[in-house]
PDB file of C-alpha atoms in Angstrom:
ATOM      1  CA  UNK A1100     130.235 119.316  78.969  1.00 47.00           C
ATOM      2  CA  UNK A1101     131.944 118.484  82.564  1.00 47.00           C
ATOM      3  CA  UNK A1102     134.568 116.388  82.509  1.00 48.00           C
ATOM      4  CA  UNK A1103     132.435 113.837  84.121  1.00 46.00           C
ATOM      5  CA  UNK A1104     130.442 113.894  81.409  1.00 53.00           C
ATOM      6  CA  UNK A1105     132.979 113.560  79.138  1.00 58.00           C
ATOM      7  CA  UNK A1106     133.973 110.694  80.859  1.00 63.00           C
ATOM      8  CA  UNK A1107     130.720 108.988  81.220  1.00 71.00           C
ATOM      9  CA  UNK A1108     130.532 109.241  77.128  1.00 72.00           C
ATOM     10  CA  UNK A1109     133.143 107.262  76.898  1.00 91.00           C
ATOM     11  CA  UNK A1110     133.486 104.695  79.764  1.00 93.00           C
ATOM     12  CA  UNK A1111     133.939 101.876  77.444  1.00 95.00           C
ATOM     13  CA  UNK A1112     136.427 102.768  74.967  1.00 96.00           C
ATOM     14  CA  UNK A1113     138.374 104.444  77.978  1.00 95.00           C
ATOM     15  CA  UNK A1114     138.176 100.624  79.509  1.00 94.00           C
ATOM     16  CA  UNK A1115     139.415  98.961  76.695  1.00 96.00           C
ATOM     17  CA  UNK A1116     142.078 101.637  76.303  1.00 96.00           C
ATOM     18  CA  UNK A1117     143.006 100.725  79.885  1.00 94.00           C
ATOM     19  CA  UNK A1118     143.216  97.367  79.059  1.00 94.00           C
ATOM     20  CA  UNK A1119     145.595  97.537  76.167  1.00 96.00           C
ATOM     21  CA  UNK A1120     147.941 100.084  78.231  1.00 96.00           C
ATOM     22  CA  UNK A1121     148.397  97.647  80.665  1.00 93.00           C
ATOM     23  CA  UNK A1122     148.978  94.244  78.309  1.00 93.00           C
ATOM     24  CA  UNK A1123     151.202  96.438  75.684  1.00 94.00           C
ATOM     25  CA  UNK A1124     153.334  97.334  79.450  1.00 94.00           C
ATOM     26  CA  UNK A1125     154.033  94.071  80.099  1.00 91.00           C
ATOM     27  CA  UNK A1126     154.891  93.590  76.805  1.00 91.00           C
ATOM     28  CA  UNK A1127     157.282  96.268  77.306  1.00 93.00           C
ATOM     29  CA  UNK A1128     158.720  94.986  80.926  1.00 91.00           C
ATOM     30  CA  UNK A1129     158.791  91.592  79.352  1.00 88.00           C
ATOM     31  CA  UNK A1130     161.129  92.472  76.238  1.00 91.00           C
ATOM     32  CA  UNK A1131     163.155  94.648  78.771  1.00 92.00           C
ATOM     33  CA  UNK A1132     163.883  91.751  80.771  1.00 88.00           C
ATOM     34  CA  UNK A1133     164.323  89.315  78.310  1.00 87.00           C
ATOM     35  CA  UNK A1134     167.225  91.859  77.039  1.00 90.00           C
ATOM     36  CA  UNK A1135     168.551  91.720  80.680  1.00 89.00           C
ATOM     37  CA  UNK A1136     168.780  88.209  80.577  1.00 85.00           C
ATOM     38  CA  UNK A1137     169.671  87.270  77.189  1.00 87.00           C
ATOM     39  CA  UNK A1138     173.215  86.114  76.407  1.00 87.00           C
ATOM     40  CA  UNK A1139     173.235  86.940  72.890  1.00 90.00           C
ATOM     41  CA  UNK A1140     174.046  90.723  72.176  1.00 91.00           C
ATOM     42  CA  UNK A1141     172.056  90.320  68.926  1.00 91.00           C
ATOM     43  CA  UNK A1142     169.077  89.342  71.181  1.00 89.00           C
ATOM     44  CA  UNK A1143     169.682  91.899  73.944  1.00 91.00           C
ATOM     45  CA  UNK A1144     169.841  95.213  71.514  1.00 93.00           C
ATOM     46  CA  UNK A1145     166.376  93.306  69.524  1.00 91.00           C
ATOM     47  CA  UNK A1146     165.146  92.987  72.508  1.00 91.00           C
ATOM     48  CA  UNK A1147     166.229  96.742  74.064  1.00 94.00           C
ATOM     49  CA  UNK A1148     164.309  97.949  70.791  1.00 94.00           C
ATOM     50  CA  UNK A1149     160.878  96.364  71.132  1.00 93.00           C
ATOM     51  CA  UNK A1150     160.684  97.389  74.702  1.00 94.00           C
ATOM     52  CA  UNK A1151     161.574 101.346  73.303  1.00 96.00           C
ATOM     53  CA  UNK A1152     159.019 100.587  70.627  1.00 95.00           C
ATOM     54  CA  UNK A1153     156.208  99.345  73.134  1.00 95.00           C
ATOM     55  CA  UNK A1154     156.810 102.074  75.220  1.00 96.00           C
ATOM     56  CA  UNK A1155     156.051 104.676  72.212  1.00 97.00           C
ATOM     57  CA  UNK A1156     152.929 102.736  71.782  1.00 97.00           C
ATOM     58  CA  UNK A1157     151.934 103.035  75.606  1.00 96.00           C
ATOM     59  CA  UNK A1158     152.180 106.634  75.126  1.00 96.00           C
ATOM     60  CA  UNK A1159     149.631 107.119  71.935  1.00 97.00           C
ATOM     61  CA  UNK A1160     147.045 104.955  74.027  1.00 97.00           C
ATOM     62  CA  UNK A1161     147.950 106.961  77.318  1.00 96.00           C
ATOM     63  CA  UNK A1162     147.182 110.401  75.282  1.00 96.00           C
ATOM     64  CA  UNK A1163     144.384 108.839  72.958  1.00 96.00           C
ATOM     65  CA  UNK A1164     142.982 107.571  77.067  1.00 95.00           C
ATOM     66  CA  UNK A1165     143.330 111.546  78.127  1.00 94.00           C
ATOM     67  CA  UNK A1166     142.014 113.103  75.071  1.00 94.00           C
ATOM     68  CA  UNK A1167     138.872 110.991  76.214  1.00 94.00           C
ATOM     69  CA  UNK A1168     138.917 112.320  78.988  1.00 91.00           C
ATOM     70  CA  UNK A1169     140.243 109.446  81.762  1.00 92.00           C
ATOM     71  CA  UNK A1170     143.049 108.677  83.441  1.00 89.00           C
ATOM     72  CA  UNK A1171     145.676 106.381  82.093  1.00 86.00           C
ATOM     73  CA  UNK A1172     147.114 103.415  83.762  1.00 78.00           C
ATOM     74  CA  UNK A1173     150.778 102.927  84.335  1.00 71.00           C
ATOM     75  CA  UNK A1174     151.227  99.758  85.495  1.00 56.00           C
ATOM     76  CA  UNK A1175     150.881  96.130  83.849  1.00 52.00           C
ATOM     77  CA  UNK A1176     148.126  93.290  84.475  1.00 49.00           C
ATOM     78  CA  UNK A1177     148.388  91.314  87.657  1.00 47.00           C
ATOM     79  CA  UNK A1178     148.254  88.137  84.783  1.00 50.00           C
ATOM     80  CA  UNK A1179     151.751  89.933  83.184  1.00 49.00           C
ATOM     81  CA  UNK A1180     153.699  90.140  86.330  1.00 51.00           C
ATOM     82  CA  UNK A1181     152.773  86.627  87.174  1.00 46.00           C
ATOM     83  CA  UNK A1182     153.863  85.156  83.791  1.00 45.00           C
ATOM     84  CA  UNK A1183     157.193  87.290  84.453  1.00 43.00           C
ATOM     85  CA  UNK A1184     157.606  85.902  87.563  1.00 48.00           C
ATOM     86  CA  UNK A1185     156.783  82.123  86.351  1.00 45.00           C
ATOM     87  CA  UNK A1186     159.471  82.521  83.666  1.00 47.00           C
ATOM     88  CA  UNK A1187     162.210  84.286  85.984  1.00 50.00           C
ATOM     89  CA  UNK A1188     162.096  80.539  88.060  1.00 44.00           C
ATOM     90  CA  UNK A1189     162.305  79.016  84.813  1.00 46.00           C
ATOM     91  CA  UNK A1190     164.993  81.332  83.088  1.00 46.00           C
ATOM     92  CA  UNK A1191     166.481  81.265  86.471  1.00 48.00           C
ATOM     93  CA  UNK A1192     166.830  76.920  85.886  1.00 44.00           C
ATOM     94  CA  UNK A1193     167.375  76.344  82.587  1.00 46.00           C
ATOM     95  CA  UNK A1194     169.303  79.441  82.091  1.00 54.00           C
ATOM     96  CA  UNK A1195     168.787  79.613  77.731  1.00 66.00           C
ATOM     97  CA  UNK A1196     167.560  82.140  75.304  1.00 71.00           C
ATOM     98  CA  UNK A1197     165.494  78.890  73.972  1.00 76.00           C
ATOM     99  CA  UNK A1198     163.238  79.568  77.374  1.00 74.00           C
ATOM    100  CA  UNK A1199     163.822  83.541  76.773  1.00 77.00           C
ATOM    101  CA  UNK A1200     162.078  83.026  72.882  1.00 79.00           C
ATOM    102  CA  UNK A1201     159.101  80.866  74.114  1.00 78.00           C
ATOM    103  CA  UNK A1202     158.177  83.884  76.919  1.00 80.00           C
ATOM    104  CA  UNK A1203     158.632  85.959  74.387  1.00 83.00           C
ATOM    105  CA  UNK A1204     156.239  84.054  72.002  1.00 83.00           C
ATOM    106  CA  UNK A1205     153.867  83.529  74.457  1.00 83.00           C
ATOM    107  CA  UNK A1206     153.275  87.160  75.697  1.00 84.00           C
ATOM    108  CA  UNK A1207     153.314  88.464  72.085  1.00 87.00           C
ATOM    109  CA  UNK A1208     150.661  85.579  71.303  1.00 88.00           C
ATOM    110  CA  UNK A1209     148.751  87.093  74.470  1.00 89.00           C
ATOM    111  CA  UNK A1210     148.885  90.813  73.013  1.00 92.00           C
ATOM    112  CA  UNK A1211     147.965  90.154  69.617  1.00 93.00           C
ATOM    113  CA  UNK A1212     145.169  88.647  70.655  1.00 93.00           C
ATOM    114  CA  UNK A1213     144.020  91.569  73.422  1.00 94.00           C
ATOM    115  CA  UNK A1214     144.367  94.369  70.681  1.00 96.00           C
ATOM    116  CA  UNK A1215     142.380  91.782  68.070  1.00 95.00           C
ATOM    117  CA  UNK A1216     139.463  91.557  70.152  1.00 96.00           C
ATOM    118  CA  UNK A1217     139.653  95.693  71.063  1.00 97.00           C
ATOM    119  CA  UNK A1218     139.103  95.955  67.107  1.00 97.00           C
ATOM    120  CA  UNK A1219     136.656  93.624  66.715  1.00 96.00           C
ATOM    121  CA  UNK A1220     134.517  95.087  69.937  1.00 97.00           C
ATOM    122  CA  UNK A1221     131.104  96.404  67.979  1.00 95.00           C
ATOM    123  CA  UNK A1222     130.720  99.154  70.755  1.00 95.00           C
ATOM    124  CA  UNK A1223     133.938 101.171  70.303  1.00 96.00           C
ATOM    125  CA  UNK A1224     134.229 104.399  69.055  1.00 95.00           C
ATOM    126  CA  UNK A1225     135.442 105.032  65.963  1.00 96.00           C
ATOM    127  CA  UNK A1226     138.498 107.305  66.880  1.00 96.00           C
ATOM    128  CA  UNK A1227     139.658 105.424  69.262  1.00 97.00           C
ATOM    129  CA  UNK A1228     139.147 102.090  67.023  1.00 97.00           C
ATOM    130  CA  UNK A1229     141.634 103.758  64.564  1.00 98.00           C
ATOM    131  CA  UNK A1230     144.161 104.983  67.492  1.00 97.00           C
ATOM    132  CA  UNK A1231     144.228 101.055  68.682  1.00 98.00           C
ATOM    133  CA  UNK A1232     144.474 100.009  64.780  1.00 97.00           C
ATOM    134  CA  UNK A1233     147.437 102.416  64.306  1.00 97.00           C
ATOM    135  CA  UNK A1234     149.176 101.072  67.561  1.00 97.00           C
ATOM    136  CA  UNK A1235     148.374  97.625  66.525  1.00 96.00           C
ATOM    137  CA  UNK A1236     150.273  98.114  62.925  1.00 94.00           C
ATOM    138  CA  UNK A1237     153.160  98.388  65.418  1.00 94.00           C
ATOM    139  CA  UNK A1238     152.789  95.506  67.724  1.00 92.00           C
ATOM    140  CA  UNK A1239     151.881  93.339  65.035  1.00 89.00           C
ATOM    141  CA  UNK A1240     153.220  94.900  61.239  1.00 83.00           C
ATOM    142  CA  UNK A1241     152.564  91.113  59.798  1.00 76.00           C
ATOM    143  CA  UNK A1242     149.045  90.711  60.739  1.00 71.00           C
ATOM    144  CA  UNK A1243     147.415  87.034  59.980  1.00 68.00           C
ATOM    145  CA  UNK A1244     151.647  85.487  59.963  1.00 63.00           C
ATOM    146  CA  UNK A1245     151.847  84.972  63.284  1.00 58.00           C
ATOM    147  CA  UNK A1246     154.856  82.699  63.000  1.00 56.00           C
ATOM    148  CA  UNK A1247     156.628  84.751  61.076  1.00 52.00           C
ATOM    149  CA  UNK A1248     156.451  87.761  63.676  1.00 53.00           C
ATOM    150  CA  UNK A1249     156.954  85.552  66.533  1.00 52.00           C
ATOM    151  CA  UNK A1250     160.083  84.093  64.830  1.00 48.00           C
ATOM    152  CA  UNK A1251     163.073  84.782  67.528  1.00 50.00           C
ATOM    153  CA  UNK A1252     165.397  87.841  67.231  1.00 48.00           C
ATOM    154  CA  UNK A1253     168.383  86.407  64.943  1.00 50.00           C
ATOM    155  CA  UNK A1254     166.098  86.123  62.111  1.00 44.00           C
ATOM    156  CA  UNK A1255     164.994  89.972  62.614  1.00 43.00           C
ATOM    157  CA  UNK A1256     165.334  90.301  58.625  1.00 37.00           C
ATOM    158  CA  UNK A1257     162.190  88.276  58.465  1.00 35.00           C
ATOM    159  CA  UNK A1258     160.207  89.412  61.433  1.00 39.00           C
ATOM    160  CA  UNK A1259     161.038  92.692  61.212  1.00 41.00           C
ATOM    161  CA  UNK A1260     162.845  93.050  64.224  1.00 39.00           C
TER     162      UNK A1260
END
């Protein structure tokens, strides 16, 4: 089998893979500026961590994406660097971690719900449903508590920060 072929077999899951590179990257670019521009140290090395942790996760999909045979993204949505930019102006105003936390919850709320709908798509593949289920365990370790894993950084006991 060519690589094309290869490819061809797998043109959807490879798509959805895509897909979840890019959201779970600006997941990543969000936390590591929101640990840029937090004034709370507590907040900054939280912060630091889920951006490290994000990018671990980019790199199973990236490989999972290859061992499919395509070609991994590296770069975020165009929707991603325009919510980024939105809540510079904003963070850039108001200057609080208060506006910091509700990005935050927002693009997590955004992510959860990209990788929910990869495992509920009836026409992936079953390896690669299980590689986005085992990344997904990390984005999300409190699946159905929302709240609680949204909850911001100073209660990290909690939300397992």
């Amino acid at each position: 089998m060519t690589q094309l072929d290869i490819t061809e077999a797998h043109r959807h899951d490879i798509g959805v893979l895509n897909r979840l590179i890019e959201v779970t990257l600006d997941s990543a670019k969000g936390y590591r500026d929101a640990a840029v521009d937090s004034r709370d140290p507590g907040r900054k090395l939280a912060y630091g961590r889920r951006a490290e942790q994000r990018d671990a996760v980019v790199e199973s999909l990236q490989q999972a994406l290859r061992d499919l045979g395509g070609q991994p993204g590296d770069t975020g949505s165009l929707l991603g660097k325009a919510h980024r930019a939105f809540m510079d102006v904003k963070h850039a105003l108001l200057r609080d971690d208060e506006t910091l936390d509700g990005s935050i919850r927002n693009g997590e709320s955004w992510l959860i719900d990209n990788y929910e709908v990869a495992l509920n798509d009836p026409d992936l593949g079953e390896p690669t449903r299980e590689v986005i289920r085992r990344a997904f365990e990390v984005v999300d370790p409190q699946p159905g508590d929302r709240e609680e894993h949204l909850l911001p950084p100073e209660d990290g006991a909690r939300a397992g920060v």
